[in-house]
PDB file of C-alpha atoms and ligand atoms in Angstrom:
ATOM      1  CA  UNK L   1      89.266  80.898 112.866  1.00 90.00           C
ATOM      2  CA  UNK L   2      89.284  83.917 115.205  1.00 97.00           C
ATOM      3  CA  UNK L   3      89.295  86.843 112.772  1.00 98.00           C
ATOM      4  CA  UNK L   4      89.947  89.323 115.608  1.00 98.00           C
ATOM      5  CA  UNK L   5      93.524  88.051 115.869  1.00 98.00           C
ATOM      6  CA  UNK L   6      94.179  89.354 112.323  1.00 98.00           C
ATOM      7  CA  UNK L   7      93.258  92.972 113.182  1.00 98.00           C
ATOM      8  CA  UNK L   8      96.133  95.252 114.206  1.00 98.00           C
ATOM      9  CA  UNK L   9      95.557  98.129 116.655  1.00 98.00           C
ATOM     10  CA  UNK L  10      97.498 101.250 115.666  1.00 98.00           C
ATOM     11  CA  UNK L  11      97.537 103.838 118.431  1.00 98.00           C
ATOM     12  CA  UNK L  12      97.201 107.597 117.782  1.00 97.00           C
ATOM     13  CA  UNK L  13      96.400 107.222 114.040  1.00 97.00           C
ATOM     14  CA  UNK L  14      95.346 109.353 112.219  1.00 91.00           C
ATOM     15  CA  UNK L  15      95.062 111.603 115.324  1.00 89.00           C
ATOM     16  CA  UNK L  16      96.148 111.380 118.964  1.00 94.00           C
ATOM     17  CA  UNK L  17      93.653 109.377 121.021  1.00 92.00           C
ATOM     18  CA  UNK L  18      92.304 107.255 118.129  1.00 91.00           C
ATOM     19  CA  UNK L  19      92.949 103.505 118.115  1.00 95.00           C
ATOM     20  CA  UNK L  20      92.896 102.653 114.415  1.00 97.00           C
ATOM     21  CA  UNK L  21      91.713  99.146 113.548  1.00 98.00           C
ATOM     22  CA  UNK L  22      94.079  98.139 110.748  1.00 98.00           C
ATOM     23  CA  UNK L  23      92.517  95.514 108.472  1.00 98.00           C
ATOM     24  CA  UNK L  24      95.536  95.240 106.103  1.00 98.00           C
ATOM     25  CA  UNK L  25      96.935  92.526 108.401  1.00 98.00           C
ATOM     26  CA  UNK L  26      93.793  90.470 107.710  1.00 98.00           C
ATOM     27  CA  UNK L  27      93.980  91.099 103.943  1.00 98.00           C
ATOM     28  CA  UNK L  28      97.558  89.773 103.906  1.00 98.00           C
ATOM     29  CA  UNK L  29      96.333  86.360 104.994  1.00 98.00           C
ATOM     30  CA  UNK L  30      94.448  84.583 102.172  1.00 98.00           C
ATOM     31  CA  UNK L  31      92.628  82.241 104.569  1.00 98.00           C
ATOM     32  CA  UNK L  32      91.469  85.034 106.886  1.00 98.00           C
ATOM     33  CA  UNK L  33      90.408  87.299 103.999  1.00 98.00           C
ATOM     34  CA  UNK L  34      88.500  84.440 102.365  1.00 98.00           C
ATOM     35  CA  UNK L  35      86.797  83.497 105.622  1.00 98.00           C
ATOM     36  CA  UNK L  36      85.821  87.135 106.242  1.00 99.00           C
ATOM     37  CA  UNK L  37      84.195  87.395 102.804  1.00 99.00           C
ATOM     38  CA  UNK L  38      82.425  84.059 103.248  1.00 98.00           C
ATOM     39  CA  UNK L  39      81.041  85.083 106.651  1.00 98.00           C
ATOM     40  CA  UNK L  40      80.060  88.575 105.456  1.00 99.00           C
ATOM     41  CA  UNK L  41      78.051  87.044 102.586  1.00 98.00           C
ATOM     42  CA  UNK L  42      76.361  84.275 104.587  1.00 98.00           C
ATOM     43  CA  UNK L  43      73.094  86.065 105.532  1.00 98.00           C
ATOM     44  CA  UNK L  44      72.549  87.270 101.946  1.00 98.00           C
ATOM     45  CA  UNK L  45      72.980  83.977 100.046  1.00 98.00           C
ATOM     46  CA  UNK L  46      69.228  83.355  99.951  1.00 96.00           C
ATOM     47  CA  UNK L  47      68.071  86.981  99.778  1.00 96.00           C
ATOM     48  CA  UNK L  48      67.760  89.198  96.725  1.00 96.00           C
ATOM     49  CA  UNK L  49      70.656  91.667  96.538  1.00 98.00           C
ATOM     50  CA  UNK L  50      70.840  93.656  93.287  1.00 98.00           C
ATOM     51  CA  UNK L  51      73.718  95.935  94.243  1.00 98.00           C
ATOM     52  CA  UNK L  52      76.366  96.376  96.893  1.00 99.00           C
ATOM     53  CA  UNK L  53      77.299  99.950  97.753  1.00 99.00           C
ATOM     54  CA  UNK L  54      80.861  99.926  99.140  1.00 99.00           C
ATOM     55  CA  UNK L  55      82.103 102.919 101.114  1.00 98.00           C
ATOM     56  CA  UNK L  56      85.514 104.461 100.238  1.00 97.00           C
ATOM     57  CA  UNK L  57      88.018 103.141 100.634  1.00 97.00           C
ATOM     58  CA  UNK L  58      88.169  99.930 102.616  1.00 98.00           C
ATOM     59  CA  UNK L  59      84.513  99.216 101.829  1.00 98.00           C
ATOM     60  CA  UNK L  60      85.640  98.760  98.203  1.00 98.00           C
ATOM     61  CA  UNK L  61      87.861  95.831  99.183  1.00 99.00           C
ATOM     62  CA  UNK L  62      85.198  93.931 101.132  1.00 99.00           C
ATOM     63  CA  UNK L  63      82.200  95.096  99.083  1.00 99.00           C
ATOM     64  CA  UNK L  64      83.908  94.287  95.772  1.00 98.00           C
ATOM     65  CA  UNK L  65      84.774  90.749  96.841  1.00 99.00           C
ATOM     66  CA  UNK L  66      81.248  90.261  98.253  1.00 99.00           C
ATOM     67  CA  UNK L  67      79.652  91.442  94.994  1.00 98.00           C
ATOM     68  CA  UNK L  68      81.582  88.753  93.105  1.00 98.00           C
ATOM     69  CA  UNK L  69      80.559  86.114  95.650  1.00 98.00           C
ATOM     70  CA  UNK L  70      76.863  87.144  95.614  1.00 98.00           C
ATOM     71  CA  UNK L  71      76.773  87.702  91.853  1.00 98.00           C
ATOM     72  CA  UNK L  72      75.535  91.279  92.083  1.00 98.00           C
ATOM     73  CA  UNK L  73      76.735  94.687  90.865  1.00 98.00           C
ATOM     74  CA  UNK L  74      78.966  97.064  92.811  1.00 99.00           C
ATOM     75  CA  UNK L  75      78.574 100.820  93.367  1.00 98.00           C
ATOM     76  CA  UNK L  76      81.376 102.913  94.889  1.00 98.00           C
ATOM     77  CA  UNK L  77      80.320 105.541  97.471  1.00 98.00           C
ATOM     78  CA  UNK L  78      83.183 108.038  97.238  1.00 98.00           C
ATOM     79  CA  UNK L  79      84.628 111.152  98.850  1.00 95.00           C
ATOM     80  CA  UNK L  80      83.523 114.394  97.095  1.00 96.00           C
ATOM     81  CA  UNK L  81      84.988 115.177  93.690  1.00 96.00           C
ATOM     82  CA  UNK L  82      86.216 111.667  92.855  1.00 98.00           C
ATOM     83  CA  UNK L  83      83.347 110.398  90.688  1.00 98.00           C
ATOM     84  CA  UNK L  84      83.370 111.677  87.080  1.00 98.00           C
ATOM     85  CA  UNK L  85      79.648 111.784  86.195  1.00 98.00           C
ATOM     86  CA  UNK L  86      76.644 113.452  87.884  1.00 98.00           C
ATOM     87  CA  UNK L  87      76.466 112.637  91.602  1.00 98.00           C
ATOM     88  CA  UNK L  88      74.182 112.904  94.635  1.00 97.00           C
ATOM     89  CA  UNK L  89      75.813 113.884  97.941  1.00 97.00           C
ATOM     90  CA  UNK L  90      75.271 113.611 101.707  1.00 96.00           C
ATOM     91  CA  UNK L  91      77.308 115.255 104.480  1.00 92.00           C
ATOM     92  CA  UNK L  92      78.333 113.365 107.648  1.00 86.00           C
ATOM     93  CA  UNK L  93      80.479 113.553 110.797  1.00 77.00           C
ATOM     94  CA  UNK L  94      83.380 111.125 111.152  1.00 69.00           C
ATOM     95  CA  UNK L  95      85.003 109.884 114.392  1.00 58.00           C
ATOM     96  CA  UNK L  96      87.859 112.188 113.374  1.00 62.00           C
ATOM     97  CA  UNK L  97      86.444 115.120 111.324  1.00 70.00           C
ATOM     98  CA  UNK L  98      83.728 116.003 108.814  1.00 81.00           C
ATOM     99  CA  UNK L  99      83.238 114.686 105.324  1.00 89.00           C
ATOM    100  CA  UNK L 100      80.700 113.893 102.622  1.00 95.00           C
ATOM    101  CA  UNK L 101      79.926 110.895 100.461  1.00 96.00           C
ATOM    102  CA  UNK L 102      78.786 110.798  96.822  1.00 98.00           C
ATOM    103  CA  UNK L 103      77.249 108.191  94.503  1.00 98.00           C
ATOM    104  CA  UNK L 104      76.673 108.433  90.759  1.00 98.00           C
ATOM    105  CA  UNK L 105      73.103 109.639  90.289  1.00 98.00           C
ATOM    106  CA  UNK L 106      72.328 106.911  87.729  1.00 98.00           C
ATOM    107  CA  UNK L 107      73.932 104.033  89.682  1.00 98.00           C
ATOM    108  CA  UNK L 108      70.802 102.881  91.521  1.00 98.00           C
ATOM    109  CA  UNK L 109      67.360 102.419  90.001  1.00 97.00           C
ATOM    110  CA  UNK L 110      64.107 102.732  91.964  1.00 98.00           C
ATOM    111  CA  UNK L 111      63.170  99.558  93.869  1.00 98.00           C
ATOM    112  CA  UNK L 112      66.615  97.894  93.671  1.00 98.00           C
ATOM    113  CA  UNK L 113      67.671  95.888  96.741  1.00 98.00           C
ATOM    114  CA  UNK L 114      70.887  97.430  98.015  1.00 98.00           C
ATOM    115  CA  UNK L 115      73.370  96.169 100.598  1.00 99.00           C
ATOM    116  CA  UNK L 116      75.703  98.787 102.144  1.00 99.00           C
ATOM    117  CA  UNK L 117      79.212  97.525 103.021  1.00 99.00           C
ATOM    118  CA  UNK L 118      82.141  99.036 104.914  1.00 98.00           C
ATOM    119  CA  UNK L 119      85.066  97.675 106.905  1.00 98.00           C
ATOM    120  CA  UNK L 120      84.137  99.360 110.168  1.00 98.00           C
ATOM    121  CA  UNK L 121      81.154 100.938 111.937  1.00 97.00           C
ATOM    122  CA  UNK L 122      82.341 103.677 114.322  1.00 93.00           C
ATOM    123  CA  UNK L 123      79.973 106.619 114.998  1.00 91.00           C
ATOM    124  CA  UNK L 124      77.739 105.486 112.128  1.00 93.00           C
ATOM    125  CA  UNK L 125      77.842 108.840 110.340  1.00 92.00           C
ATOM    126  CA  UNK L 126      79.329 107.485 107.104  1.00 93.00           C
ATOM    127  CA  UNK L 127      76.972 104.520 106.867  1.00 96.00           C
ATOM    128  CA  UNK L 128      73.929 106.652 107.804  1.00 96.00           C
ATOM    129  CA  UNK L 129      74.786 109.156 105.036  1.00 97.00           C
ATOM    130  CA  UNK L 130      75.267 106.319 102.530  1.00 97.00           C
ATOM    131  CA  UNK L 131      71.915 104.767 103.504  1.00 98.00           C
ATOM    132  CA  UNK L 132      70.250 108.186 102.981  1.00 97.00           C
ATOM    133  CA  UNK L 133      71.890 108.449  99.543  1.00 97.00           C
ATOM    134  CA  UNK L 134      70.551 105.047  98.493  1.00 98.00           C
ATOM    135  CA  UNK L 135      67.086 106.163  99.656  1.00 97.00           C
ATOM    136  CA  UNK L 136      67.354 109.440  97.700  1.00 96.00           C
ATOM    137  CA  UNK L 137      67.837 107.396  94.528  1.00 97.00           C
ATOM    138  CA  UNK L 138      64.854 105.151  95.311  1.00 98.00           C
ATOM    139  CA  UNK L 139      66.881 102.100  96.363  1.00 98.00           C
ATOM    140  CA  UNK L 140      65.712  99.762  99.144  1.00 98.00           C
ATOM    141  CA  UNK L 141      68.428  99.201 101.749  1.00 98.00           C
ATOM    142  CA  UNK L 142      68.100  95.522 102.649  1.00 97.00           C
ATOM    143  CA  UNK L 143      70.949  95.683 105.132  1.00 98.00           C
ATOM    144  CA  UNK L 144      74.404  96.920 106.052  1.00 99.00           C
ATOM    145  CA  UNK L 145      77.418  94.643 106.618  1.00 99.00           C
ATOM    146  CA  UNK L 146      80.635  95.491 108.459  1.00 99.00           C
ATOM    147  CA  UNK L 147      83.706  93.490 109.345  1.00 98.00           C
ATOM    148  CA  UNK L 148      84.121  95.457 112.603  1.00 98.00           C
ATOM    149  CA  UNK L 149      81.834  97.402 114.944  1.00 98.00           C
ATOM    150  CA  UNK L 150      83.182  99.706 117.651  1.00 98.00           C
ATOM    151  CA  UNK L 151      80.191  99.034 119.894  1.00 98.00           C
ATOM    152  CA  UNK L 152      81.125 101.642 122.495  1.00 97.00           C
ATOM    153  CA  UNK L 153      80.541 104.421 119.913  1.00 94.00           C
ATOM    154  CA  UNK L 154      76.884 103.364 119.506  1.00 96.00           C
ATOM    155  CA  UNK L 155      76.969 103.874 115.722  1.00 96.00           C
ATOM    156  CA  UNK L 156      74.143 101.378 115.183  1.00 97.00           C
ATOM    157  CA  UNK L 157      71.763 103.795 116.950  1.00 98.00           C
ATOM    158  CA  UNK L 158      72.155 106.133 113.938  1.00 96.00           C
ATOM    159  CA  UNK L 159      71.208 103.477 111.385  1.00 98.00           C
ATOM    160  CA  UNK L 160      67.525 103.242 112.328  1.00 95.00           C
ATOM    161  CA  UNK L 161      65.889  99.926 111.481  1.00 96.00           C
ATOM    162  CA  UNK L 162      68.448  98.859 108.858  1.00 98.00           C
ATOM    163  CA  UNK L 163      69.324  95.200 109.611  1.00 98.00           C
ATOM    164  CA  UNK L 164      73.026  94.973 110.467  1.00 98.00           C
ATOM    165  CA  UNK L 165      75.501  92.128 110.003  1.00 98.00           C
ATOM    166  CA  UNK L 166      78.796  92.485 111.899  1.00 98.00           C
ATOM    167  CA  UNK L 167      81.601  89.929 112.210  1.00 98.00           C
ATOM    168  CA  UNK L 168      83.510  91.401 115.177  1.00 98.00           C
ATOM    169  CA  UNK L 169      82.424  93.773 117.900  1.00 98.00           C
ATOM    170  CA  UNK L 170      84.917  95.694 120.034  1.00 97.00           C
ATOM    171  CA  UNK L 171      83.162  96.936 123.182  1.00 92.00           C
ATOM    172  CA  UNK L 172      86.102  99.065 124.361  1.00 84.00           C
ATOM    173  CA  UNK L 173      89.221 100.644 122.896  1.00 72.00           C
TER     174      UNK L 173
HETATM  175  P1  LIG U   1      81.942 106.435 111.220  1.00 75.37           P
HETATM  176  O1  LIG U   1      81.292 107.315 110.209  1.00 75.37           O
HETATM  177  O2  LIG U   1      82.325 107.177 112.475  1.00 75.37           O
HETATM  178  O3  LIG U   1      81.130 105.187 111.510  1.00 75.37           O
HETATM  179  O4  LIG U   1      83.340 105.990 110.614  1.00 75.37           O
HETATM  180  C1  LIG U   1      83.424 104.907 109.785  1.00 75.37           C
HETATM  181  C2  LIG U   1      84.488 105.107 108.743  1.00 75.37           C
HETATM  182  O5  LIG U   1      85.701 105.642 109.271  1.00 75.37           O
HETATM  183  C3  LIG U   1      84.840 103.782 108.128  1.00 75.37           C
HETATM  184  O6  LIG U   1      84.986 103.978 106.732  1.00 75.37           O
HETATM  185  C4  LIG U   1      86.140 103.384 108.773  1.00 75.37           C
HETATM  186  O7  LIG U   1      86.998 102.823 107.839  1.00 75.37           O
HETATM  187  C5  LIG U   1      86.726 104.665 109.352  1.00 75.37           C
HETATM  188  N1  LIG U   1      87.076 104.584 110.779  1.00 75.37           N
HETATM  189  C6  LIG U   1      86.514 105.282 111.790  1.00 75.37           C
HETATM  190  N2  LIG U   1      87.069 105.004 112.965  1.00 75.37           N
HETATM  191  C7  LIG U   1      88.015 104.067 112.709  1.00 75.37           C
HETATM  192  C8  LIG U   1      88.937 103.338 113.533  1.00 75.37           C
HETATM  193  N3  LIG U   1      89.007 103.524 114.863  1.00 75.37           N
HETATM  194  N4  LIG U   1      89.745 102.442 112.928  1.00 75.37           N
HETATM  195  C9  LIG U   1      89.678 102.237 111.587  1.00 75.37           C
HETATM  196  N5  LIG U   1      88.850 102.895 110.767  1.00 75.37           N
HETATM  197  C10 LIG U   1      88.021 103.804 111.312  1.00 75.37           C
END
């Protein structure tokens, strides 16, 4: 199954000049969604993963399903002001603007093996900030998994030596 055929390009969203990779067309298709989750989980089946940290908002969809498949817990990394209890925060630069990401301060315990999940790796700012947050709380980032990588934006260069797992790479817009 070629998962790329289930991704829809939306031009000039949310800003002129951006080609938005719409994953809702993949989610619509039970077979494609199931295959994506199976393939995303594959490298982690025989490795210890205590928690998945999913990045708002599409990282919740993939990370949540992966947590069920891998039998581990799930932690939402959210936009500022959304989480009700005490949080830790990191700022980052997005392909289209600035933002920050927060995690509940008591969500990750020292030494836990954490997998970071999002739908798409663009400039890498969001994932890099999330990896820093996990580190702040004493978690060990065992890897980061993405459905899509926009390779031409070189986001992986910002993720240091974190092992990456990516299902589809787009080398140009
Ligand atoms: P970045 O921090 O630049 O790696 O941006 C990654 C985050 O922004 C992910 O949560 C993506 O969902 C979203 N994102 C950035 N660029 C795009 C794009 N071209 N299409 C779809 N989502 C994007």
